Amino acid sequence: MIAELLPLVPVSQAALWTGFVVFVRISGVMAVLPAFGDQPVPMRVRLVLAIMFTLVVAPSVGSTISPMPDDVLRSVAVFGPEAAVGLFFGIFLRFFILALQIAGSIAAQSTSLSQIFGGSAGVDPQPAIGHVLVVAGTALAALSGLHVQAAAYMIHSYTMVPFGAGLQPDLVSSVGVAEVSRAFGLGFTLAAPFLIASLIYNVVLGVINRAMPQLMVSFVGAPAITAGGLILLLLTAPIILSVWMLAFESFMHMPFGAWP
């Protein structure tokens, strides 16, 4: 029986090599993937999720994986670049969560609510408005099939950066700069209603102060801007999340635009 099983050894070795190198890249993506890679998710759960995604991605990209080198050092040298590639692609998905955090911070600062801190899906605390937007956006993405979109995104990463190619400077510079700009632009766009409300509030407060210098307008205006900010959040949160979700789904449908 052992003699009959010997021909299967090279096949199993190739399958294990393919699965492991794919797992290395997937682990880099999973480290920063929204929802699945958030800080409250236990490490064991993340490990199981990384294995599950590997089982989905490996059959699709197995033909692009080169055979295992004979030299052990060359085999080990592949792991570092592959993990860096996975982390590189995962960060761009995390940028969408960063856009919600930026929008929440801008909105809280504009409406004098920045001193009210909420929980955090990460390490650093953030204003309550930002926490609400991040939790709602993450839940909305998860309910919209994030696991399917993430698997397709991981497969697409092998089209942009084939196995063993590593990160190229032109890719890092062009894609990185464009996605950072997109994240900050999206965050500012989402917070636009609060910025407009803050501008109107300060203009009105300045006019009242000029008309009635004896009135302590700051004491009168502080409760108004706080209540107005909460009401504005109630009215605009569905629109903000809809715009954010549309941008996220557009990116997942065609990552990095028309990149070949």
XYZ file of N, CA and C in Angstrom:
780
model
N 0.837 -1.212 0.000
C 0.000 0.000 0.000
C 0.872 1.263 0.000
N 1.984 1.186 0.725
C 2.881 2.343 0.763
C 3.423 2.649 -0.626
N 3.728 1.585 -1.361
C 4.243 1.781 -2.722
C 3.199 2.426 -3.620
N 1.934 2.123 -3.390
C 0.870 2.725 -4.192
C 0.648 4.188 -3.837
N 0.945 4.544 -2.595
C 0.749 5.931 -2.158
C 1.925 6.838 -2.503
N 3.070 6.255 -2.790
C 4.250 7.075 -3.078
C 4.057 8.040 -4.242
N 3.375 7.671 -5.347
C 3.177 8.643 -6.434
C 2.366 9.865 -6.033
N 1.603 9.760 -4.928
C 0.790 10.891 -4.488
C 1.575 11.902 -3.663
N 2.795 11.528 -3.246
C 3.575 12.435 -2.396
C 3.890 13.751 -3.095
N 4.378 13.756 -4.356
C 4.631 15.051 -5.021
C 3.365 15.896 -5.174
N 2.233 15.247 -5.413
C 0.977 15.989 -5.568
C 0.584 16.657 -4.260
N 0.664 15.906 -3.174
C 0.311 16.486 -1.874
C 1.289 17.580 -1.471
N 2.560 17.387 -1.797
C 3.557 18.406 -1.481
C 3.277 19.697 -2.245
N 2.928 19.584 -3.528
C 2.603 20.768 -4.323
C 1.352 21.459 -3.794
N 0.359 20.670 -3.378
C -0.875 21.261 -2.846
C -0.606 21.993 -1.539
N 0.209 21.392 -0.673
C 0.539 22.052 0.594
C 1.335 23.328 0.357
N 2.264 23.299 -0.595
C 3.051 24.497 -0.913
C 2.145 25.607 -1.431
N 1.247 25.267 -2.345
C 0.314 26.267 -2.878
C -0.569 26.839 -1.782
N -1.121 25.973 -0.961
C -1.997 26.443 0.106
C -1.269 27.326 1.107
N -0.020 26.969 1.418
C 0.690 27.744 2.432
C 1.080 29.121 1.924
N 1.582 29.209 0.693
C 1.988 30.525 0.191
C 0.768 31.426 -0.041
N -0.354 30.827 -0.426
C -1.579 31.623 -0.536
C -2.028 32.081 0.847
N -1.899 31.211 1.838
C -2.260 31.554 3.212
C -1.432 32.728 3.726
N -0.164 32.779 3.342
C 0.704 33.883 3.793
C 0.171 35.221 3.290
N -0.202 35.279 2.001
C -0.741 36.538 1.472
C -2.106 36.850 2.065
N -2.957 35.843 2.193
C -4.292 36.053 2.747
C -4.199 36.540 4.185
N -3.237 36.039 4.933
C -3.069 36.472 6.319
C -2.740 37.952 6.398
N -1.936 38.441 5.442
C -1.648 39.877 5.406
C -2.893 40.698 5.157
N -3.757 40.231 4.260
C -5.015 40.944 4.007
C -5.921 40.879 5.228
N -6.008 39.701 5.844
C -6.906 39.508 6.978
C -6.498 40.339 8.187
N -5.227 40.701 8.282
C -4.757 41.474 9.433
C -5.428 42.837 9.516
N -5.833 43.393 8.371
C -6.423 44.734 8.360
C -7.778 44.763 7.659
N -8.331 43.606 7.325
C -9.609 43.562 6.622
C -10.719 44.076 7.518
N -11.569 44.983 7.038
C -12.684 45.466 7.867
C -13.572 44.323 8.327
N -14.111 44.452 9.518
C -15.000 43.473 10.144
C -14.227 42.228 10.571
N -13.615 41.511 9.637
C -12.928 40.266 9.962
C -11.607 40.501 10.688
N -10.963 41.615 10.419
C -9.663 41.878 11.022
C -9.675 42.951 12.085
N -10.846 43.305 12.599
C -10.927 44.334 13.629
C -10.354 43.829 14.950
N -9.972 44.764 15.802
C -9.318 44.432 17.055
C -10.166 43.540 17.969
N -11.486 43.748 18.075
C -12.266 42.881 18.982
C -12.366 41.429 18.533
N -12.070 41.119 17.284
C -12.168 39.736 16.796
C -11.012 38.933 17.385
N -11.288 37.822 18.083
C -10.199 37.024 18.681
C -9.228 36.513 17.624
N -7.992 36.320 18.039
C -6.948 35.884 17.120
C -7.249 34.506 16.541
N -7.820 33.620 17.341
C -8.144 32.278 16.840
C -9.209 32.343 15.746
N -10.162 33.241 15.928
C -11.202 33.396 14.909
C -10.590 33.930 13.619
N -9.668 34.869 13.723
C -9.002 35.398 12.536
C -8.204 34.311 11.819
N -7.558 33.440 12.601
C -6.796 32.350 12.001
C -7.712 31.410 11.222
N -8.847 31.063 11.821
C -9.793 30.178 11.137
C -10.337 30.849 9.877
N -10.643 32.153 9.964
C -11.142 32.872 8.795
C -10.094 32.924 7.685
N -8.833 33.118 8.064
C -7.763 33.132 7.063
C -7.649 31.778 6.368
N -7.789 30.707 7.115
C -7.741 29.373 6.513
C -8.927 29.171 5.571
N -10.120 29.616 5.982
C -11.304 29.466 5.139
C -11.151 30.249 3.829
N -10.644 31.479 3.920
C -10.420 32.265 2.704
C -9.350 31.613 1.825
N -8.354 31.000 2.448
C -7.321 30.311 1.672
C -7.917 29.152 0.882
N -8.828 28.416 1.491
C -9.479 27.307 0.799
C -10.317 27.784 -0.384
N -10.789 29.030 -0.317
C -11.575 29.587 -1.418
C -10.668 30.130 -2.519
N -9.598 30.810 -2.128
C -8.750 31.508 -3.093
C -7.760 30.559 -3.779
N -7.205 29.616 -3.040
C -6.134 28.755 -3.575
C -6.524 28.021 -4.860
N -7.706 27.419 -4.972
C -8.028 26.745 -6.243
C -8.075 27.684 -7.449
N -8.400 28.965 -7.219
C -8.508 29.909 -8.329
C -7.155 30.402 -8.813
N -6.176 30.455 -7.918
C -4.862 31.005 -8.278
C -3.776 29.938 -8.267
N -4.150 28.681 -8.066
C -3.146 27.627 -7.965
C -2.285 27.491 -9.203
N -2.854 27.760 -10.370
C -2.083 27.623 -11.614
C -1.011 28.693 -11.764
N -1.140 29.796 -11.025
C -0.155 30.873 -11.116
C 0.972 30.721 -10.103
N 0.872 29.758 -9.206
C 1.899 29.552 -8.176
C 3.002 28.670 -8.736
N 4.217 29.161 -8.682
C 5.360 28.375 -9.166
C 5.667 27.232 -8.198
N 6.282 26.171 -8.693
C 6.595 25.036 -7.805
C 7.548 25.438 -6.686
N 7.558 24.616 -5.686
C 8.410 24.869 -4.527
C 9.877 24.756 -4.904
N 10.699 25.768 -4.595
C 12.133 25.683 -4.914
C 12.812 24.558 -4.143
N 13.900 24.042 -4.710
C 14.651 22.987 -4.035
C 15.412 23.517 -2.824
N 15.812 24.784 -2.916
C 16.561 25.390 -1.815
C 15.581 25.867 -0.743
N 15.841 25.478 0.503
C 14.949 25.864 1.605
C 14.981 27.373 1.837
N 16.157 27.977 1.726
C 16.278 29.414 1.956
C 15.468 30.209 0.925
N 15.480 29.766 -0.303
C 14.692 30.432 -1.337
C 13.198 30.281 -1.062
N 12.801 29.148 -0.527
C 11.399 28.940 -0.194
C 10.962 29.870 0.926
N 11.788 29.999 1.951
C 11.452 30.864 3.079
C 11.470 32.332 2.663
N 12.350 32.691 1.722
C 12.458 34.085 1.285
C 11.209 34.569 0.577
N 10.363 33.659 0.129
C 9.130 34.050 -0.559
C 8.094 34.583 0.423
N 8.122 34.127 1.667
C 7.050 34.432 2.607
C 6.964 35.918 2.943
N 8.117 36.557 3.145
C 8.111 37.972 3.508
C 7.469 38.857 2.455
N 7.905 38.792 1.188
C 7.256 39.610 0.150
C 5.772 39.308 -0.022
N 5.381 38.041 0.108
C 3.968 37.699 -0.048
C 3.131 38.291 1.081
N 3.642 38.262 2.297
C 2.925 38.880 3.417
C 2.823 40.394 3.231
N 3.886 41.006 2.711
C 3.852 42.449 2.462
C 2.833 42.799 1.382
N 2.722 41.965 0.352
C 1.735 42.203 -0.703
C 0.324 42.113 -0.130
N 0.069 41.103 0.702
C -1.242 40.980 1.316
C -1.582 42.164 2.198
N -0.621 42.609 2.980
C -0.850 43.781 3.826
C -1.086 45.029 2.989
N -0.372 45.144 1.879
C -0.517 46.290 0.979
C -1.935 46.369 0.428
N -2.473 45.256 -0.030
C -3.825 45.264 -0.583
C -4.879 45.377 0.514
N -4.613 44.832 1.676
C -5.580 44.944 2.763
C -5.726 46.356 3.284
N -4.651 47.112 3.253
C -4.699 48.486 3.764
C -5.695 49.324 2.972
N -5.839 49.071 1.677
C -6.750 49.874 0.866
C -8.203 49.644 1.265
N -8.528 48.460 1.740
C -9.868 48.234 2.269
C -10.034 48.925 3.626
N -8.984 48.935 4.413
C -9.038 49.623 5.706
C -9.183 51.127 5.528
N -8.736 51.657 4.376
C -8.868 53.083 4.120
C -10.331 53.527 4.127
N -11.244 52.645 3.745
C -12.657 53.017 3.762
C -13.167 53.192 5.195
N -12.654 52.386 6.118
C -12.971 52.597 7.533
C -12.325 53.888 8.019
N -11.123 54.155 7.542
C -10.451 55.410 7.899
C -11.258 56.609 7.409
N -11.893 56.501 6.240
C -12.720 57.595 5.728
C -13.886 57.879 6.669
N -14.495 56.840 7.215
C -15.576 57.044 8.187
C -15.044 57.680 9.474
N -13.866 57.275 9.895
C -13.274 57.884 11.091
C -12.946 59.355 10.861
N -12.433 59.669 9.672
C -12.146 61.070 9.351
C -13.429 61.883 9.327
N -14.466 61.339 8.701
C -15.748 62.043 8.647
C -16.304 62.254 10.043
N -16.221 61.242 10.891
C -16.720 61.381 12.255
C -15.934 62.399 13.057
N -14.620 62.425 12.881
C -13.801 63.400 13.611
C -14.091 64.826 13.150
N -14.233 65.020 11.836
C -14.554 66.347 11.313
C -15.933 66.793 11.796
N -16.905 65.880 11.745
C -18.259 66.216 12.179
C -18.292 66.549 13.661
N -17.586 65.773 14.473
C -17.570 66.031 15.916
C -16.879 67.351 16.237
N -15.793 67.638 15.544
C -15.085 68.902 15.780
C -15.927 70.092 15.343
N -16.679 69.936 14.274
C -17.486 71.047 13.756
C -18.697 71.343 14.628
N -19.173 70.345 15.349
C -20.390 70.516 16.157
C -20.104 70.491 17.653
N -18.852 70.666 18.030
C -18.450 70.727 19.445
C -18.782 69.444 20.193
N -18.696 68.304 19.499
C -18.959 67.008 20.122
C -17.702 66.145 20.170
N -16.563 66.747 19.909
C -15.338 65.955 19.860
C -14.908 65.468 21.233
N -15.408 66.108 22.312
C -15.028 65.680 23.651
C -15.819 64.478 24.126
N -16.849 64.087 23.357
C -17.653 62.915 23.712
C -17.076 61.718 22.988
N -16.440 60.818 23.723
C -15.791 59.668 23.108
C -16.684 58.442 23.235
N -16.647 57.635 22.203
C -17.375 56.371 22.230
C -16.402 55.218 22.240
N -16.908 54.023 22.069
C -16.040 52.862 21.958
C -15.256 52.926 20.674
N -14.405 51.971 20.474
C -13.568 51.964 19.274
C -13.380 50.549 18.796
N -13.449 50.380 17.467
C -13.168 49.079 16.880
C -11.670 48.836 16.755
N -10.875 49.856 17.047
C -9.440 49.720 16.972
C -8.802 49.966 18.328
N -7.580 50.485 18.299
C -6.847 50.712 19.536
C -7.122 52.092 20.094
N -7.108 53.116 19.250
C -7.256 54.489 19.701
C -8.731 54.843 19.847
N -9.075 55.599 20.903
C -10.466 56.050 21.031
C -10.789 57.086 19.971
N -12.059 57.229 19.667
C -12.500 58.175 18.664
C -13.808 58.799 19.114
N -14.173 59.951 18.553
C -15.430 60.585 18.948
C -16.617 59.664 18.740
N -17.670 59.910 19.511
C -18.844 59.040 19.464
C -19.456 59.007 18.065
N -19.455 60.141 17.361
C -20.014 60.166 16.014
C -19.219 59.238 15.094
N -17.891 59.289 15.193
C -17.067 58.420 14.373
C -17.296 56.950 14.699
N -17.470 56.645 15.987
C -17.716 55.254 16.374
C -19.041 54.757 15.803
N -20.057 55.591 15.847
C -21.368 55.208 15.301
C -21.254 54.932 13.806
N -20.565 55.812 13.090
C -20.433 55.629 11.645
C -19.608 54.394 11.306
N -18.542 54.136 12.057
C -17.687 52.982 11.774
C -18.437 51.680 12.025
N -19.127 51.599 13.153
C -19.869 50.371 13.471
C -20.987 50.145 12.454
N -21.706 51.203 12.121
C -22.800 51.069 11.155
C -22.273 50.708 9.774
N -21.191 51.345 9.340
C -20.618 51.043 8.033
C -20.072 49.625 7.957
N -19.395 49.181 9.021
C -18.870 47.813 9.038
C -19.991 46.785 8.981
N -21.051 47.026 9.764
C -22.191 46.104 9.752
C -22.867 46.091 8.382
N -22.994 47.263 7.777
C -23.624 47.341 6.458
C -22.802 46.597 5.409
N -21.482 46.743 5.470
C -20.622 46.032 4.513
C -20.703 44.523 4.717
N -20.716 44.087 5.984
C -20.800 42.653 6.261
C -22.119 42.067 5.780
N -23.213 42.808 5.957
C -24.522 42.331 5.517
C -24.653 42.333 3.995
N -23.805 43.092 3.315
C -23.877 43.198 1.850
C -22.968 42.207 1.140
N -22.472 41.208 1.846
C -21.643 40.180 1.216
C -20.174 40.526 1.183
N -19.655 41.033 2.284
C -18.246 41.405 2.331
C -17.343 40.194 2.119
N -17.745 39.019 2.623
C -16.895 37.835 2.494
C -16.710 37.431 1.029
N -17.778 37.554 0.233
C -17.673 37.217 -1.188
C -16.817 38.257 -1.920
N -17.049 39.520 -1.630
C -16.281 40.588 -2.270
C -14.812 40.517 -1.878
N -14.539 40.186 -0.606
C -13.147 40.091 -0.155
C -12.425 38.936 -0.835
N -13.103 37.814 -1.023
C -12.480 36.680 -1.713
C -12.145 37.038 -3.160
N -13.065 37.709 -3.840
C -12.789 38.141 -5.221
C -11.648 39.153 -5.257
N -11.582 40.022 -4.270
C -10.510 41.015 -4.194
C -9.155 40.333 -3.986
N -9.123 39.312 -3.136
C -7.880 38.576 -2.917
C -7.418 37.868 -4.185
N -8.353 37.307 -4.929
C -7.996 36.665 -6.197
C -7.471 37.697 -7.186
N -8.098 38.878 -7.201
C -7.662 39.935 -8.118
C -6.259 40.427 -7.777
N -5.850 40.307 -6.516
C -4.513 40.772 -6.141
C -3.419 39.988 -6.873
N -3.705 38.735 -7.243
C -2.725 37.948 -7.979
C -2.616 38.384 -9.435
N -3.636 39.105 -9.926
C -3.548 39.669 -11.273
C -2.633 40.891 -11.287
N -2.748 41.716 -10.251
C -1.921 42.916 -10.174
C -0.492 42.604 -9.775
N -0.344 41.734 -8.781
C 0.995 41.354 -8.305
C 1.059 39.833 -8.312
N 1.587 39.231 -9.364
C 1.686 37.765 -9.417
C 2.552 37.216 -8.287
N 2.387 35.940 -8.042
C 3.157 35.289 -6.992
C 4.655 35.408 -7.277
N 5.400 35.829 -6.259
C 6.848 35.947 -6.368
C 7.346 37.238 -6.968
N 6.439 38.072 -7.498
C 6.885 39.318 -8.138
C 7.237 40.385 -7.117
N 6.552 40.400 -5.981
C 6.812 41.430 -4.973
C 6.226 42.764 -5.374
N 6.296 43.705 -4.459
C 5.758 45.046 -4.710
C 6.746 45.863 -5.540
N 6.222 46.468 -6.601
C 7.041 47.321 -7.457
C 6.862 48.793 -7.050
N 7.925 49.591 -7.135
C 7.816 50.992 -6.706
C 6.744 51.778 -7.456
N 6.588 51.537 -8.763
C 5.592 52.290 -9.514
C 4.177 51.942 -9.065
N 3.950 50.675 -8.702
C 2.639 50.276 -8.206
C 2.352 50.923 -6.858
N 3.323 50.900 -5.974
C 3.131 51.477 -4.644
C 2.871 52.973 -4.733
N 3.622 53.663 -5.584
C 3.480 55.116 -5.669
C 2.171 55.523 -6.326
N 1.842 54.917 -7.465
C 0.642 55.333 -8.185
C -0.636 54.927 -7.466
N -0.747 53.662 -7.118
C -1.946 53.179 -6.442
C -2.034 53.733 -5.025
N -0.919 53.765 -4.314
C -0.942 54.255 -2.936
C -1.384 55.694 -2.829
N -0.809 56.557 -3.640
C -1.177 57.979 -3.592
C -2.636 58.184 -3.977
N -3.085 57.465 -5.004
C -4.474 57.613 -5.453
C -5.461 57.167 -4.378
N -5.171 56.064 -3.686
C -6.098 55.559 -2.683
C -6.088 56.397 -1.406
N -4.927 56.923 -1.041
C -4.885 57.836 0.117
C -5.690 59.094 -0.174
N -5.535 59.624 -1.383
C -6.312 60.798 -1.780
C -7.798 60.485 -1.788
N -8.163 59.288 -2.260
C -9.574 58.903 -2.281
C -10.146 58.833 -0.859
N -9.371 58.279 0.071
C -9.844 58.112 1.443
C -10.112 59.465 2.100
N -9.168 60.391 1.975
C -9.352 61.695 2.597
C -10.458 62.487 1.897
N -10.535 62.369 0.561
C -11.610 63.047 -0.156
C -12.980 62.515 0.221
N -13.079 61.193 0.374
C -14.355 60.597 0.767
C -14.737 61.008 2.183
N -13.765 61.020 3.092
C -14.052 61.443 4.457
C -14.530 62.881 4.524
N -13.897 63.762 3.765
C -14.322 65.164 3.753
C -15.707 65.307 3.127
N -15.990 64.526 2.088
C -17.304 64.589 1.442
C -18.398 64.134 2.392
N -18.147 63.068 3.137
C -19.156 62.564 4.066
C -19.449 63.552 5.186
N -18.448 64.328 5.568
C -18.630 65.295 6.651
C -19.100 66.653 6.152
N -19.369 66.798 4.861
C -19.751 68.099 4.299
C -20.987 68.717 4.969
N -22.054 67.956 5.268
C -23.221 68.586 5.924
C -22.873 69.237 7.258
N -21.985 68.631 8.010
C -21.607 69.183 9.304
C -20.718 70.416 9.133
N -19.885 70.420 8.116
C -19.064 71.600 7.857
C -19.922 72.782 7.422
N -20.915 72.528 6.586
C -21.823 73.597 6.147
C -22.616 74.126 7.333
N -23.116 73.225 8.177
C -23.871 73.654 9.359
C -22.992 74.461 10.307
N -21.729 74.046 10.456
C -20.813 74.787 11.326
C -20.521 76.175 10.763
N -20.388 76.273 9.434
C -20.154 77.582 8.810
C -21.344 78.513 9.029
N -22.539 77.998 8.809
C -23.743 78.820 9.019
C -23.852 79.234 10.476
N -23.573 78.318 11.378
C -23.655 78.615 12.819
C -22.693 79.732 13.208
N -21.448 79.654 12.737
C -20.458 80.669 13.111
C -20.769 82.027 12.486
N -21.300 82.018 11.248
C -21.680 83.289 10.623
C -22.825 83.933 11.386
N -23.854 83.153 11.716
C -24.997 83.678 12.470
C -24.558 84.164 13.842
N -23.681 83.405 14.489
C -23.198 83.805 15.806
C -22.404 85.106 15.729
N -21.629 85.283 14.659
C -20.885 86.531 14.500
C -21.787 87.725 14.274
N -22.841 87.526 13.478
C -23.796 88.608 13.243
C -24.502 89.000 14.536
N -24.919 87.999 15.325
C -25.601 88.290 16.600
C -24.659 88.991 17.555
N -23.417 88.591 17.567
C -22.448 89.218 18.465
C -22.195 90.669 18.095
N -22.206 90.955 16.789
C -22.033 92.351 16.365
C -23.264 93.190 16.691
N -24.435 92.573 16.586
C -25.668 93.317 16.862
C -25.894 93.504 18.355
N -25.514 92.499 19.157
C -25.729 92.564 20.609
C -24.431 92.192 21.312
N -23.517 93.144 21.447
C -22.217 92.836 22.065
C -22.328 92.390 23.513
N -23.393 92.822 24.225
C -23.526 92.480 25.637
C -23.942 91.016 25.840
N -24.493 90.388 24.818
C -24.974 89.019 24.940
C -23.810 88.033 24.841
N -23.767 87.085 25.771
C -22.738 86.042 25.735
C -23.169 84.967 24.740
N -22.837 85.215 23.482
C -23.354 84.343 22.428
C -22.796 82.924 22.524
N -21.618 82.783 23.096
C -21.041 81.441 23.190
C -21.864 80.546 24.107
N -22.379 81.121 25.191
C -23.204 80.332 26.102
C -24.553 79.993 25.479
N -25.055 80.885 24.644
C -26.331 80.631 23.977
C -26.147 79.659 22.811
N -25.036 79.803 22.101
C -24.843 79.013 20.888
C -24.345 77.606 21.127
N -23.640 77.369 22.231
C -23.074 76.029 22.474
C -24.151 74.946 22.553
N -25.210 75.149 23.340
C -26.262 74.113 23.335
C -26.938 73.968 21.976
N -27.052 75.075 21.244
C -27.720 75.019 19.945
C -26.922 74.182 18.952
N -25.605 74.383 18.896
C -24.797 73.634 17.936
C -24.695 72.160 18.332
N -24.712 71.886 19.645
C -24.678 70.488 20.095
C -25.960 69.768 19.714
N -27.092 70.395 20.024
C -28.373 69.775 19.647
C -28.512 69.689 18.130
N -28.082 70.735 17.441
C -28.153 70.716 15.985
C -27.288 69.629 15.383
N -26.113 69.387 15.969
C -25.245 68.332 15.465
C -25.870 66.953 15.627
N -26.515 66.719 16.765
C -27.165 65.423 16.980
C -28.353 65.227 16.039
N -29.118 66.294 15.847
C -30.258 66.198 14.923
C -29.759 65.990 13.486
N -28.698 66.711 13.144
C -28.146 66.568 11.795
C -27.604 65.152 11.575
N -27.004 64.566 12.612
C -26.527 63.183 12.501
C -27.698 62.237 12.269
N -28.797 62.469 12.981
C -29.987 61.632 12.806
C -30.517 61.709 11.379
N -30.478 62.893 10.782
C -31.040 63.080 9.449
C -30.102 62.634 8.343
N -28.812 62.818 8.537
C -27.860 62.572 7.445
C -27.150 61.227 7.528
N -27.229 60.531 8.656
C -26.515 59.257 8.788
C -26.909 58.251 7.701
N -28.202 58.083 7.382
C -28.526 57.145 6.287
C -27.928 57.553 4.945
N -27.906 58.863 4.676
C -27.335 59.334 3.411
C -25.819 59.125 3.402
N -25.159 59.428 4.528
C -23.714 59.254 4.626
C -23.328 57.795 4.408
N -24.054 56.899 5.065
C -23.744 55.478 4.925
C -24.050 54.970 3.519
N -25.081 55.516 2.883
C -25.399 55.109 1.507
C -24.292 55.527 0.545
N -23.804 56.759 0.699
C -22.710 57.240 -0.152
C -21.448 56.424 0.087
N -21.164 56.156 1.354
C -19.968 55.367 1.680
C -20.086 53.949 1.122
N -21.245 53.344 1.260
C -21.432 51.981 0.778
C -21.326 51.912 -0.749
N -21.825 52.934 -1.418
C -21.721 52.984 -2.877
C -20.266 53.067 -3.309
N -19.485 53.895 -2.622
C -18.057 54.002 -2.943
C -17.333 52.692 -2.655
N -17.676 52.041 -1.565
C -17.025 50.783 -1.202
C -17.361 49.680 -2.205
N -18.620 49.572 -2.595
C -19.016 48.546 -3.558
C -18.415 48.824 -4.934
N -18.296 50.091 -5.300
C -17.664 50.422 -6.584
C -16.206 49.998 -6.595
N -15.525 50.213 -5.476
C -14.123 49.796 -5.389
C -13.998 48.279 -5.436
N -14.867 47.568 -4.720
C -14.798 46.116 -4.698
C -15.178 45.513 -6.054
N -16.066 46.195 -6.769
C -16.461 45.706 -8.088
C -15.337 45.883 -9.110
N -14.611 46.995 -9.022
C -13.498 47.256 -9.944
C -12.364 47.901 -9.150
N -11.552 47.088 -8.468
C -10.471 47.662 -7.659
C -9.467 48.449 -8.488
N -9.135 49.624 -7.999
C -8.108 50.467 -8.614
C -8.465 50.863 -10.043
N -9.754 51.010 -10.324
C -10.189 51.470 -11.622
C -9.948 50.439 -12.704
N -9.338 50.860 -13.781
C -9.131 49.978 -14.943
C -7.719 49.404 -14.955
N -7.149 49.162 -13.755
C -5.800 48.613 -13.712
C -5.798 47.231 -14.340
N -4.850 46.930 -15.221
C -4.860 45.632 -15.914
C -4.574 44.487 -14.954
